[in-house]
Structure formats: C-alpha cells, structure tokens
C-alpha cells in the first residue's frame, strides 16, 4: 500500500471543512468559569489579499502558528485560531488600479485565490469566524470605534480616556483652568461663565482640541502619484513603500488620532509582554521619551515667542543660535524681507523630503538664516534664528536652542555656516560653557565637567545645573520642567476610495457623528474611483453621498440644503483602521448587536501567541496597542495589552538565477566563463532552469516571453552546458525567484511543504529556499508510511515493543513537546527523522509505538497523521486525541558501556548493568580475558571505579 499524498490530503481537507473540525467553542453564559475549558488564542498577523497570491515564504509563520494551535488542541485547550483578510487600503486598491478593475472585484477574486492556496496547505483555521475589513458588517464596528474616540478625551488625572460629556460638565462648572488633559497646544483659557456664553459652534471647536480623534490642519506626507496621505511607517528612504513614489510635506485638513495621549502607557506596557527585545526597543525609540524643560524665547521687537523643548536646560547659557523646522508657523512671520527669497526656496525644497529621510540624514548640513533674532531669557542677548531641515515640526515644539559646545550636530552646523555667505552675519562664535576643550569637537557628556561662563550655574554639574535652571526659568515665567515624547498623533485620513467611510457629516463646516444605530455607512459606488494628484477624494464623485438628519439615511447630493441634509465626509479611513481591533471581532465574529459580547471578550481576553513580520513594529503594533488600551479605558476590552507573546518569523529568501550578458553584444556567458569579461547579470525565471544542476534550458529561455530579445543571442557554454549563477536574495516576483506553494503541494504534498519550511532553520531567522532539499523530507514521510504498511496493507501488530523501541519513542515525545513549547520547530523535524530511522532499523511495527507516533507528528504533518490514525482503526479526527506524554522510566539507562583504562589509557569497553556494586564491577572486569591479557600476570596497585562513569587500573 503506497503513500499517495494527493488523495490523502484532498480527503482530509474535505473532512475538516465538512465537519468544522477546528471551530472554536464559544463560551456558554450559564457555564461556571471554573468548568470552562481552558482557552488558547493563536493568531497570525492580518494578511492583505494581493493579486500575486502566496509564495513559499508567506506560509512560514502560518505553519508555525498552526503547529502550536494543533498541539494545544491535543493538550486539551479550546483553541481559537482564526483567519481573515485586511482587504481595505492601498495594497488592494493599487492592484485594482494597475489591472484596470474595480477594487471590490479584485479583492473578492484575490481572497478566493488566497483561500484556495491556504486550504491546500492544511491549516487548522476556524473559517467559521472569517472577517474581511471591507465587509460592511465588519467596518460597521470600525466606524463605531471611531465614534467612541471622537466622544472621548484623555484625563491625565485619572490616566485614562473618559466620555467627552464629563469634560463638558467641568467646563460648565469651572471652565478649563483646572483641566489636566492631553489636548492641542496653545489652548485659550476660559471661565465657566465664558463657556456657557459661547455659541454651540464655538464650543464644538474647543472640544475638537480635546477629542481623541479630531479634525485639524496638519503637516502630512503627501504622495501625489498615489493621491493620498501616508503615515511615516509607509515611507522608506524618502519614497512611498508601495510603488516607490516621491513624497512631499503638505498642509491639509485631516482627521488625526491622539495616540500621543497613550505614549507613557505604551512605553510601560512593553514591560508586561513577552516580545523580542528588538521590537520593544523599536517602539521605545519611536515613542522617544525625553525629560527636560520647555523654554520660551521672545523674538526681538515683536509679540512672538518661540517655545523650545530641551533635555539640557543646564546648557541655557551656551545657546549660540536657534533653529526652527522649515514648516514652523512662525517662519513666514519673523523672516526679514532681505532673507525672504532664500527662506521660501529652502522651505519649498524641504517639502520634497520625508520626515524619515530628514531624520536619517545626519551628514548633510543645510539651513537658512531668517534674519530674525530671539532674546536670551536671562541675559537678553540677541540669538540668531535659523531654519534647518534636521528640525521636525512634529517633534517637540519644532524648534531647537542650539548649543554647539555640547551637541555634535549643532557644532557642525555652527562651524559650517561661520563666515558662510548664506549666514548673512547670523552665526556668532561658539560659546564654551564647559571646563573642557571643544577646539576639535563638542563635549556632549552629562558628567565629568563643571559649568563655566554660565552666571548663577557656574561650578555646577548636569543634575544640579538642570534643577537650578528650571527653577530660575519658572521664577521668571519663561520655562518649566516637562517630559516630552517623539510620538506624534497619527493622521487618520486618506484621499482614496477603497477604505472605510467616516460616519461623519458636516454642519457649517463642523463634524457631526452619525448615531451608532444607523451604522454602517456603506461605501458608495462611484464611476471614477482613481486617486487625484490635487488631493480631491474620489468620494467627491459619488452622487448619493449626503446625510438626511431627519430620515437618518444617505441621500442624493442634490438634496443638500444645509438645514436638514448635509454633506458627508469625503475622505476614507487609512489601511490600519480595520487591523487595529480585528482580533476582538474574531472572538464573536457574527454578533450583530455589538463588536463582541462581554462573555466572549471575558473568556478569550487577548491573543496568547501572535506571529507576524517585524516590519509592523512601529505601525500596526503601536496602533493596535493604542486602540486596545482605549477600549479598555471605555470598558469594552478586558485587558490592557492585545498580544501576550509575539514572535517575528524570519524571511524565506529566494535562490535567484542569473545569466550574464556581455556589455557590448548579445553574448550570454555561462557562469564559469565570466571572469575577466564585462558582463551584466540578468534575473532568470526559475521555470527555465534545472534547480538541481543549475543548467539553463536554452530553448525554453529563448521562447519565454520575458526573454524574447535574446532569441538570436550567442550562448557561450562550458562543457557543452550553460550554467546559471545563483544568489540568495529576497523572494520577489520582480526577481523571478518566487516558488509557488501550489507546485510544492502538487509534486510533494502539503505535509512535505510544512515539514520542510520548519526544517530550514529557527523560525525567527532568515533562510534560503532550495527546492532541491525538499526531496529528503519527502523521502522521510515515505519512510514513516512504511513503518505502518507494506505492499499488501497494514502491518501493525499488538506485540510488546522492546525497551529500545520505547526509548526511541519517548525520547522523541520529550524532545517534540519541549520544542513546541519553546517554538524550536526545526529541531523537532530532525528528531522525527532520527526516530523513524531508529524504528525502521529495529523493524518496529508495534501498535504501542506507532499509534502515539501518529499523534505526535500530527501538528507538523496533519494529513498523513489523520490517515494513519484512521487506518489504525479509529473514528473521527486525530486532532483532539491527547498528546503523548513522556514517561521517564523508558529513558532510564539500565546498562552502561564503560571505558576500561590501564594507567589512564583506554584499552577496551565493557557493557555492564548500572545496578552493580563497585565490588561486583571489579570482579567482572578482573575476570575478563582482555584484562588478564593486559596485566600479563601483574597485580594492579589500585583499581579506580566510578559507577556509571570510569574503570581505571593503575600500576
């Protein structure tokens, strides 16, 4: 009876689907908590359904999470292992635009293709809970969460989000003087009487300055080619991550999320979760906590002041110049007429560089003097004010007090512009306030110095100087101690079509929330959905996109009268909206009344194991933690953190192939002949090479549509063959090194694919794919099969196994159990191979060994395990059969092979029972013929015996 993977895998995939084998049990309201089955929630990061489908790199994390999910079911847990699609946003929309189709159509088709591929690999997903962010029944609750955020403010006194109604009560009774909130800068103070006298519109505008999601003019990353605003984490090296298009800085009225309110809690929460230190450090750096002071500098001969945040208030007397971000609101107001042209040109140039690019570029020195001067808060000395792109408008106050003697960047800036024509006399000599030499470089240390040339701070160090400087600034009303964060509020608008509509309409230009009971506000059909370079959202093309506040429905735009019928928001939500809470929807995916019931949320709590790519460290993982904390504040989420343990799987790299074209002709040189030749490597589709021998199929290459230009090329061969070059790099369609998992499943089987991907190396590490290596894993499964079957059928007996058979099995049980619990899947596969080889050599066909072995391998190779379990005479799925438990008695050694030494030199070995006494061991050794021969009639002076270790005869 042969192993036919294609029949076995199709059979069990159909069985799982028909029987909903992996559907998680929903908690029963009447069941006492102590009687409930323990839960385990394992989740993969939300995939978006691109048109390219899966390559073999994509399933790596899914296979790992599936092994854990299956293992936990065997261990008696109620496992929630769901899957769905992050189907709104740029990736899906860009694919639709590139193919000239509607995003709804391409998304639906891409999802169908993804589902087909995922099913072929045999994942134990609970498909009954599938969600799609682009389905109205899902984004209804994304809209609902947005409304909750709009109707909330952050109370620093209680350190949590509260209903906006509580803030209104304070305003009505006390005004805002005592309110300790996270809010906009430059809030105007008002009394209770003034608040109550304000018009409704004035009150709404003030409340927008406090709401957790708010509408404001914001500096954004605008990508004209994509026609949308991008978040900082969507920009790489100054261009859009998707498509590589230029990005500029632009002021636009946008919705934003006040994630900055949660900066400290996002930092502190990292200490409570089991994530890699590298991901935690990425988040710490992104949040960027700094402790220092905010200092006010008055602009000479004006009513303007510049607010500066500094971590070194002790260096206040070393300020030589100031630098504003080019986007700073004061730039246009304080620039002198003589400097206006230069400043405007610099501002325009800076707008073409992303914030990330500016932050990363530490070598380029550029800036322009504004012509304006600030006054030193203590000495009133004039301080020239510059603009420079190394200062960011969104970090701190967008202004820097430059102390060149204590900061390398300021030092380089001051020296670069000293005497420079662009300085226009606006760069003074560097002031040294340390008792240290700064002739070659700045002195940036916080210890080992005393302050000099610093008035009342002379003789002090960092800590004492900082404290005294802040006290003095507070005394004269020009500064205060402050903790600052780099984390900025997240822009939440996109000028695109394919996204969640906002549940917002406008009355006199002010946003109003649609009542939750009328959700969802469904994305309308539009004739033109392409983005526009000027930023006009595609929803502006909708003909029925107005809100009837009486009928509470979406109606024709022609009915807008701004009395009862008003315009709806034209922007859509960003791609991260739906993915910032999806794990909660899986807990109760079909609830029509709420995003998840309290019982479901209380039972599942949060994700026990989350697996996905490290590229989401400062995007999705921050946003989702923010939303989870907010929902916890409002009583909807049961835990502070969404993901207990996080594992970032490494990348499976492609093994690219190259031919080598000469620079001056159409000659193509084989790899071994390129030395000394000027050649250009060209990526080759893997379909036209032999993956084992690396030989190019020349005819197939010539007839391939990608290489039609080389039909007449001359191929320079080595030993009659054209050998391609190989190189490991990222697996990508553009490099033609993508391996389709469907092909592997068809040729070798899904179980082989699963085992091979785990066998490649540790989950977290990057590793190259080599199809040639998969044959070994395929052979292993055939060898496993032959333990159970011969050509005539099942050969399993009820005979009692030998001690060595038990030992091989229980050694494997111990190793595999430990490996799964430690997420070391690659070493488990090695142990399976060792075990099967040992059992095969012992001709083991014993049920007591082979039955638990089938269960043991089922998390890794579920299809063959199911078939073996059934063939052994069992009903139903193997998936919930208790996992084998290691019994130590089978691992205890009963014998020891001792090295027998004479004067320290080992001459032979002898196998003896471990329960012998020292005297019994000595008697046996001395009677052994080999000992008698070695001694040759001599009597040893001493016999050293350490039971279980050594035997040494001396003298």
PDB file of C-alpha atoms in Angstrom, residues 253-430:
ATOM      1  CA  UNK A 253      -7.105  69.417   6.969  1.00  0.00           C
ATOM      2  CA  UNK A 254      -7.066  65.855   8.257  1.00  0.00           C
ATOM      3  CA  UNK A 255      -8.564  63.576  10.850  1.00  0.00           C
ATOM      4  CA  UNK A 256      -5.955  62.581  13.422  1.00  0.00           C
ATOM      5  CA  UNK A 257      -5.822  60.124  16.323  1.00  0.00           C
ATOM      6  CA  UNK A 258      -4.425  61.405  19.618  1.00  0.00           C
ATOM      7  CA  UNK A 259      -2.151  58.379  20.149  1.00  0.00           C
ATOM      8  CA  UNK A 260       0.253  60.737  21.953  1.00  0.00           C
ATOM      9  CA  UNK A 261      -2.110  60.572  24.937  1.00  0.00           C
ATOM     10  CA  UNK A 262      -1.061  56.960  25.427  1.00  0.00           C
ATOM     11  CA  UNK A 263       2.701  57.473  24.987  1.00  0.00           C
ATOM     12  CA  UNK A 264       3.656  56.657  28.585  1.00  0.00           C
ATOM     13  CA  UNK A 265       1.276  53.709  28.841  1.00  0.00           C
ATOM     14  CA  UNK A 266       2.562  52.351  25.536  1.00  0.00           C
ATOM     15  CA  UNK A 267       6.074  52.528  26.998  1.00  0.00           C
ATOM     16  CA  UNK A 268       5.182  50.964  30.344  1.00  0.00           C
ATOM     17  CA  UNK A 269       3.115  48.214  28.741  1.00  0.00           C
ATOM     18  CA  UNK A 270       6.202  46.880  26.977  1.00  0.00           C
ATOM     19  CA  UNK A 271       7.443  45.641  30.335  1.00  0.00           C
ATOM     20  CA  UNK A 272       4.417  43.363  30.740  1.00  0.00           C
ATOM     21  CA  UNK A 273       4.505  41.441  27.434  1.00  0.00           C
ATOM     22  CA  UNK A 274       6.653  38.650  26.035  1.00  0.00           C
ATOM     23  CA  UNK A 275       8.027  40.270  22.893  1.00  0.00           C
ATOM     24  CA  UNK A 276      11.532  40.290  21.454  1.00  0.00           C
ATOM     25  CA  UNK A 277      13.786  42.997  22.866  1.00  0.00           C
ATOM     26  CA  UNK A 278      14.448  44.322  19.340  1.00  0.00           C
ATOM     27  CA  UNK A 279      10.744  45.024  18.734  1.00  0.00           C
ATOM     28  CA  UNK A 280      10.379  46.600  22.162  1.00  0.00           C
ATOM     29  CA  UNK A 281      13.391  48.807  21.511  1.00  0.00           C
ATOM     30  CA  UNK A 282      11.952  49.883  18.141  1.00  0.00           C
ATOM     31  CA  UNK A 283       8.791  51.001  19.914  1.00  0.00           C
ATOM     32  CA  UNK A 284      10.716  52.743  22.692  1.00  0.00           C
ATOM     33  CA  UNK A 285      12.721  54.679  20.110  1.00  0.00           C
ATOM     34  CA  UNK A 286       9.588  55.559  18.130  1.00  0.00           C
ATOM     35  CA  UNK A 287       7.825  56.796  21.267  1.00  0.00           C
ATOM     36  CA  UNK A 288      11.023  58.647  22.192  1.00  0.00           C
ATOM     37  CA  UNK A 289      10.571  59.725  25.810  1.00  0.00           C
ATOM     38  CA  UNK A 290      12.723  62.704  26.876  1.00  0.00           C
ATOM     39  CA  UNK A 291      12.810  64.523  30.214  1.00  0.00           C
ATOM     40  CA  UNK A 292      13.835  68.194  30.263  1.00  0.00           C
ATOM     41  CA  UNK A 293      12.319  71.654  30.119  1.00  0.00           C
ATOM     42  CA  UNK A 294      10.249  73.856  27.849  1.00  0.00           C
ATOM     43  CA  UNK A 295      11.826  77.308  27.435  1.00  0.00           C
ATOM     44  CA  UNK A 296      10.244  80.457  25.972  1.00  0.00           C
ATOM     45  CA  UNK A 297      12.403  82.759  23.808  1.00  0.00           C
ATOM     46  CA  UNK A 298      10.956  86.140  22.840  1.00  0.00           C
ATOM     47  CA  UNK A 299      11.546  87.315  19.265  1.00  0.00           C
ATOM     48  CA  UNK A 300      13.275  90.711  19.346  1.00  0.00           C
ATOM     49  CA  UNK A 301      10.983  93.668  18.566  1.00  0.00           C
ATOM     50  CA  UNK A 302       7.840  91.513  18.128  1.00  0.00           C
ATOM     51  CA  UNK A 303       4.987  89.923  20.026  1.00  0.00           C
ATOM     52  CA  UNK A 304       6.094  86.427  19.003  1.00  0.00           C
ATOM     53  CA  UNK A 305       7.742  83.831  21.255  1.00  0.00           C
ATOM     54  CA  UNK A 306       9.479  80.604  20.317  1.00  0.00           C
ATOM     55  CA  UNK A 307       8.850  77.626  22.571  1.00  0.00           C
ATOM     56  CA  UNK A 308      11.749  75.153  22.755  1.00  0.00           C
ATOM     57  CA  UNK A 309      11.940  71.742  24.410  1.00  0.00           C
ATOM     58  CA  UNK A 310      15.426  70.797  25.641  1.00  0.00           C
ATOM     59  CA  UNK A 311      16.793  67.846  27.574  1.00  0.00           C
ATOM     60  CA  UNK A 312      19.725  70.045  28.674  1.00  0.00           C
ATOM     61  CA  UNK A 313      18.377  73.144  30.420  1.00  0.00           C
ATOM     62  CA  UNK A 314      21.709  73.271  32.278  1.00  0.00           C
ATOM     63  CA  UNK A 315      23.298  74.493  29.000  1.00  0.00           C
ATOM     64  CA  UNK A 316      20.989  77.510  28.660  1.00  0.00           C
ATOM     65  CA  UNK A 317      23.953  79.940  28.746  1.00  0.00           C
ATOM     66  CA  UNK A 318      25.616  78.133  25.834  1.00  0.00           C
ATOM     67  CA  UNK A 319      22.874  78.949  23.313  1.00  0.00           C
ATOM     68  CA  UNK A 320      24.585  80.360  20.209  1.00  0.00           C
ATOM     69  CA  UNK A 321      21.717  80.262  17.704  1.00  0.00           C
ATOM     70  CA  UNK A 322      18.237  78.788  17.309  1.00  0.00           C
ATOM     71  CA  UNK A 323      16.844  76.551  14.549  1.00  0.00           C
ATOM     72  CA  UNK A 324      13.207  76.246  13.520  1.00  0.00           C
ATOM     73  CA  UNK A 325      11.708  73.497  11.385  1.00  0.00           C
ATOM     74  CA  UNK A 326      11.108  74.904   7.880  1.00  0.00           C
ATOM     75  CA  UNK A 327       7.367  74.221   8.417  1.00  0.00           C
ATOM     76  CA  UNK A 328       7.219  76.106  11.725  1.00  0.00           C
ATOM     77  CA  UNK A 329       4.274  78.516  11.742  1.00  0.00           C
ATOM     78  CA  UNK A 330       6.477  81.462  12.776  1.00  0.00           C
ATOM     79  CA  UNK A 331       8.921  81.167   9.854  1.00  0.00           C
ATOM     80  CA  UNK A 332       6.889  83.285   7.454  1.00  0.00           C
ATOM     81  CA  UNK A 333       6.078  85.824  10.162  1.00  0.00           C
ATOM     82  CA  UNK A 334       9.554  86.522  11.517  1.00  0.00           C
ATOM     83  CA  UNK A 335      11.644  86.270   8.320  1.00  0.00           C
ATOM     84  CA  UNK A 336      13.057  89.636   7.282  1.00  0.00           C
ATOM     85  CA  UNK A 337      12.464  90.981   3.745  1.00  0.00           C
ATOM     86  CA  UNK A 338      16.160  90.536   2.902  1.00  0.00           C
ATOM     87  CA  UNK A 339      16.017  86.807   3.706  1.00  0.00           C
ATOM     88  CA  UNK A 340      12.521  86.066   2.359  1.00  0.00           C
ATOM     89  CA  UNK A 341      13.559  84.653  -1.040  1.00  0.00           C
ATOM     90  CA  UNK A 342      16.206  82.343   0.408  1.00  0.00           C
ATOM     91  CA  UNK A 343      13.892  81.124   3.159  1.00  0.00           C
ATOM     92  CA  UNK A 344      10.987  80.414   0.790  1.00  0.00           C
ATOM     93  CA  UNK A 345      13.250  78.491  -1.594  1.00  0.00           C
ATOM     94  CA  UNK A 346      14.566  76.378   1.270  1.00  0.00           C
ATOM     95  CA  UNK A 347      11.066  75.675   2.612  1.00  0.00           C
ATOM     96  CA  UNK A 348       9.931  74.528  -0.850  1.00  0.00           C
ATOM     97  CA  UNK A 349      12.938  72.213  -1.225  1.00  0.00           C
ATOM     98  CA  UNK A 350      12.425  70.723   2.223  1.00  0.00           C
ATOM     99  CA  UNK A 351       8.790  69.880   1.445  1.00  0.00           C
ATOM    100  CA  UNK A 352      10.066  67.300  -1.045  1.00  0.00           C
ATOM    101  CA  UNK A 353      11.886  65.330   1.669  1.00  0.00           C
ATOM    102  CA  UNK A 354      10.017  62.991   4.015  1.00  0.00           C
ATOM    103  CA  UNK A 355      10.453  63.249   7.770  1.00  0.00           C
ATOM    104  CA  UNK A 356      12.097  59.835   7.830  1.00  0.00           C
ATOM    105  CA  UNK A 357      14.628  60.889   5.224  1.00  0.00           C
ATOM    106  CA  UNK A 358      15.417  64.051   7.175  1.00  0.00           C
ATOM    107  CA  UNK A 359      15.791  62.125  10.435  1.00  0.00           C
ATOM    108  CA  UNK A 360      18.090  59.538   8.853  1.00  0.00           C
ATOM    109  CA  UNK A 361      20.337  62.042   7.038  1.00  0.00           C
ATOM    110  CA  UNK A 362      22.850  63.060   9.683  1.00  0.00           C
ATOM    111  CA  UNK A 363      25.631  64.040   7.263  1.00  0.00           C
ATOM    112  CA  UNK A 364      24.064  66.787   5.156  1.00  0.00           C
ATOM    113  CA  UNK A 365      24.252  70.266   6.666  1.00  0.00           C
ATOM    114  CA  UNK A 366      21.790  72.768   5.297  1.00  0.00           C
ATOM    115  CA  UNK A 367      19.840  75.753   6.571  1.00  0.00           C
ATOM    116  CA  UNK A 368      18.990  79.422   6.049  1.00  0.00           C
ATOM    117  CA  UNK A 369      19.147  82.416   8.385  1.00  0.00           C
ATOM    118  CA  UNK A 370      15.739  84.087   8.817  1.00  0.00           C
ATOM    119  CA  UNK A 371      17.217  87.483   9.658  1.00  0.00           C
ATOM    120  CA  UNK A 372      15.335  87.450  12.966  1.00  0.00           C
ATOM    121  CA  UNK A 373      16.787  87.350  16.484  1.00  0.00           C
ATOM    122  CA  UNK A 374      15.439  85.919  19.731  1.00  0.00           C
ATOM    123  CA  UNK A 375      16.316  87.187  23.176  1.00  0.00           C
ATOM    124  CA  UNK A 376      18.093  85.041  25.752  1.00  0.00           C
ATOM    125  CA  UNK A 377      15.672  84.596  28.704  1.00  0.00           C
ATOM    126  CA  UNK A 378      18.300  85.596  31.296  1.00  0.00           C
ATOM    127  CA  UNK A 379      20.783  87.908  29.526  1.00  0.00           C
ATOM    128  CA  UNK A 380      18.533  89.319  26.754  1.00  0.00           C
ATOM    129  CA  UNK A 381      21.447  88.828  24.318  1.00  0.00           C
ATOM    130  CA  UNK A 382      20.358  88.549  20.650  1.00  0.00           C
ATOM    131  CA  UNK A 383      20.278  84.954  19.342  1.00  0.00           C
ATOM    132  CA  UNK A 384      20.039  84.487  15.524  1.00  0.00           C
ATOM    133  CA  UNK A 385      17.099  82.350  14.365  1.00  0.00           C
ATOM    134  CA  UNK A 386      17.722  79.867  11.521  1.00  0.00           C
ATOM    135  CA  UNK A 387      15.667  77.236   9.780  1.00  0.00           C
ATOM    136  CA  UNK A 388      17.086  73.778   9.103  1.00  0.00           C
ATOM    137  CA  UNK A 389      15.554  70.524   7.879  1.00  0.00           C
ATOM    138  CA  UNK A 390      17.102  68.479  10.678  1.00  0.00           C
ATOM    139  CA  UNK A 391      14.451  70.022  12.942  1.00  0.00           C
ATOM    140  CA  UNK A 392      10.989  68.484  12.563  1.00  0.00           C
ATOM    141  CA  UNK A 393       7.780  70.418  13.064  1.00  0.00           C
ATOM    142  CA  UNK A 394       6.053  67.465  14.716  1.00  0.00           C
ATOM    143  CA  UNK A 395       8.730  66.628  17.261  1.00  0.00           C
ATOM    144  CA  UNK A 396       8.740  68.678  20.431  1.00  0.00           C
ATOM    145  CA  UNK A 397       7.913  72.250  19.505  1.00  0.00           C
ATOM    146  CA  UNK A 398       9.574  72.258  16.085  1.00  0.00           C
ATOM    147  CA  UNK A 399      12.347  74.486  17.423  1.00  0.00           C
ATOM    148  CA  UNK A 400      15.821  73.858  18.820  1.00  0.00           C
ATOM    149  CA  UNK A 401      18.018  76.007  21.069  1.00  0.00           C
ATOM    150  CA  UNK A 402      21.407  75.221  19.568  1.00  0.00           C
ATOM    151  CA  UNK A 403      24.295  74.739  21.985  1.00  0.00           C
ATOM    152  CA  UNK A 404      27.249  73.907  19.703  1.00  0.00           C
ATOM    153  CA  UNK A 405      29.711  73.381  22.544  1.00  0.00           C
ATOM    154  CA  UNK A 406      27.557  70.487  23.828  1.00  0.00           C
ATOM    155  CA  UNK A 407      25.990  68.931  20.732  1.00  0.00           C
ATOM    156  CA  UNK A 408      27.786  67.459  17.698  1.00  0.00           C
ATOM    157  CA  UNK A 409      25.104  68.413  15.177  1.00  0.00           C
ATOM    158  CA  UNK A 410      24.877  71.987  16.437  1.00  0.00           C
ATOM    159  CA  UNK A 411      28.698  72.104  16.483  1.00  0.00           C
ATOM    160  CA  UNK A 412      28.891  71.015  12.828  1.00  0.00           C
ATOM    161  CA  UNK A 413      26.107  73.435  11.837  1.00  0.00           C
ATOM    162  CA  UNK A 414      27.762  76.428  13.552  1.00  0.00           C
ATOM    163  CA  UNK A 415      31.200  75.702  12.061  1.00  0.00           C
ATOM    164  CA  UNK A 416      29.759  75.099   8.599  1.00  0.00           C
ATOM    165  CA  UNK A 417      27.951  78.452   8.488  1.00  0.00           C
ATOM    166  CA  UNK A 418      30.518  80.543  10.343  1.00  0.00           C
ATOM    167  CA  UNK A 419      31.599  83.108   7.747  1.00  0.00           C
ATOM    168  CA  UNK A 420      29.474  81.390   5.100  1.00  0.00           C
ATOM    169  CA  UNK A 421      27.793  83.772   2.566  1.00  0.00           C
ATOM    170  CA  UNK A 422      24.349  82.352   3.422  1.00  0.00           C
ATOM    171  CA  UNK A 423      24.888  83.184   7.073  1.00  0.00           C
ATOM    172  CA  UNK A 424      24.441  86.900   6.388  1.00  0.00           C
ATOM    173  CA  UNK A 425      26.183  87.644   9.669  1.00  0.00           C
ATOM    174  CA  UNK A 426      23.819  85.360  11.565  1.00  0.00           C
ATOM    175  CA  UNK A 427      26.285  82.872  13.011  1.00  0.00           C
ATOM    176  CA  UNK A 428      28.191  84.073  16.117  1.00  0.00           C
ATOM    177  CA  UNK A 429      31.240  82.484  17.702  1.00  0.00           C
ATOM    178  CA  UNK A 430      30.587  79.273  19.617  1.00  0.00           C
TER     179      UNK A 430
END
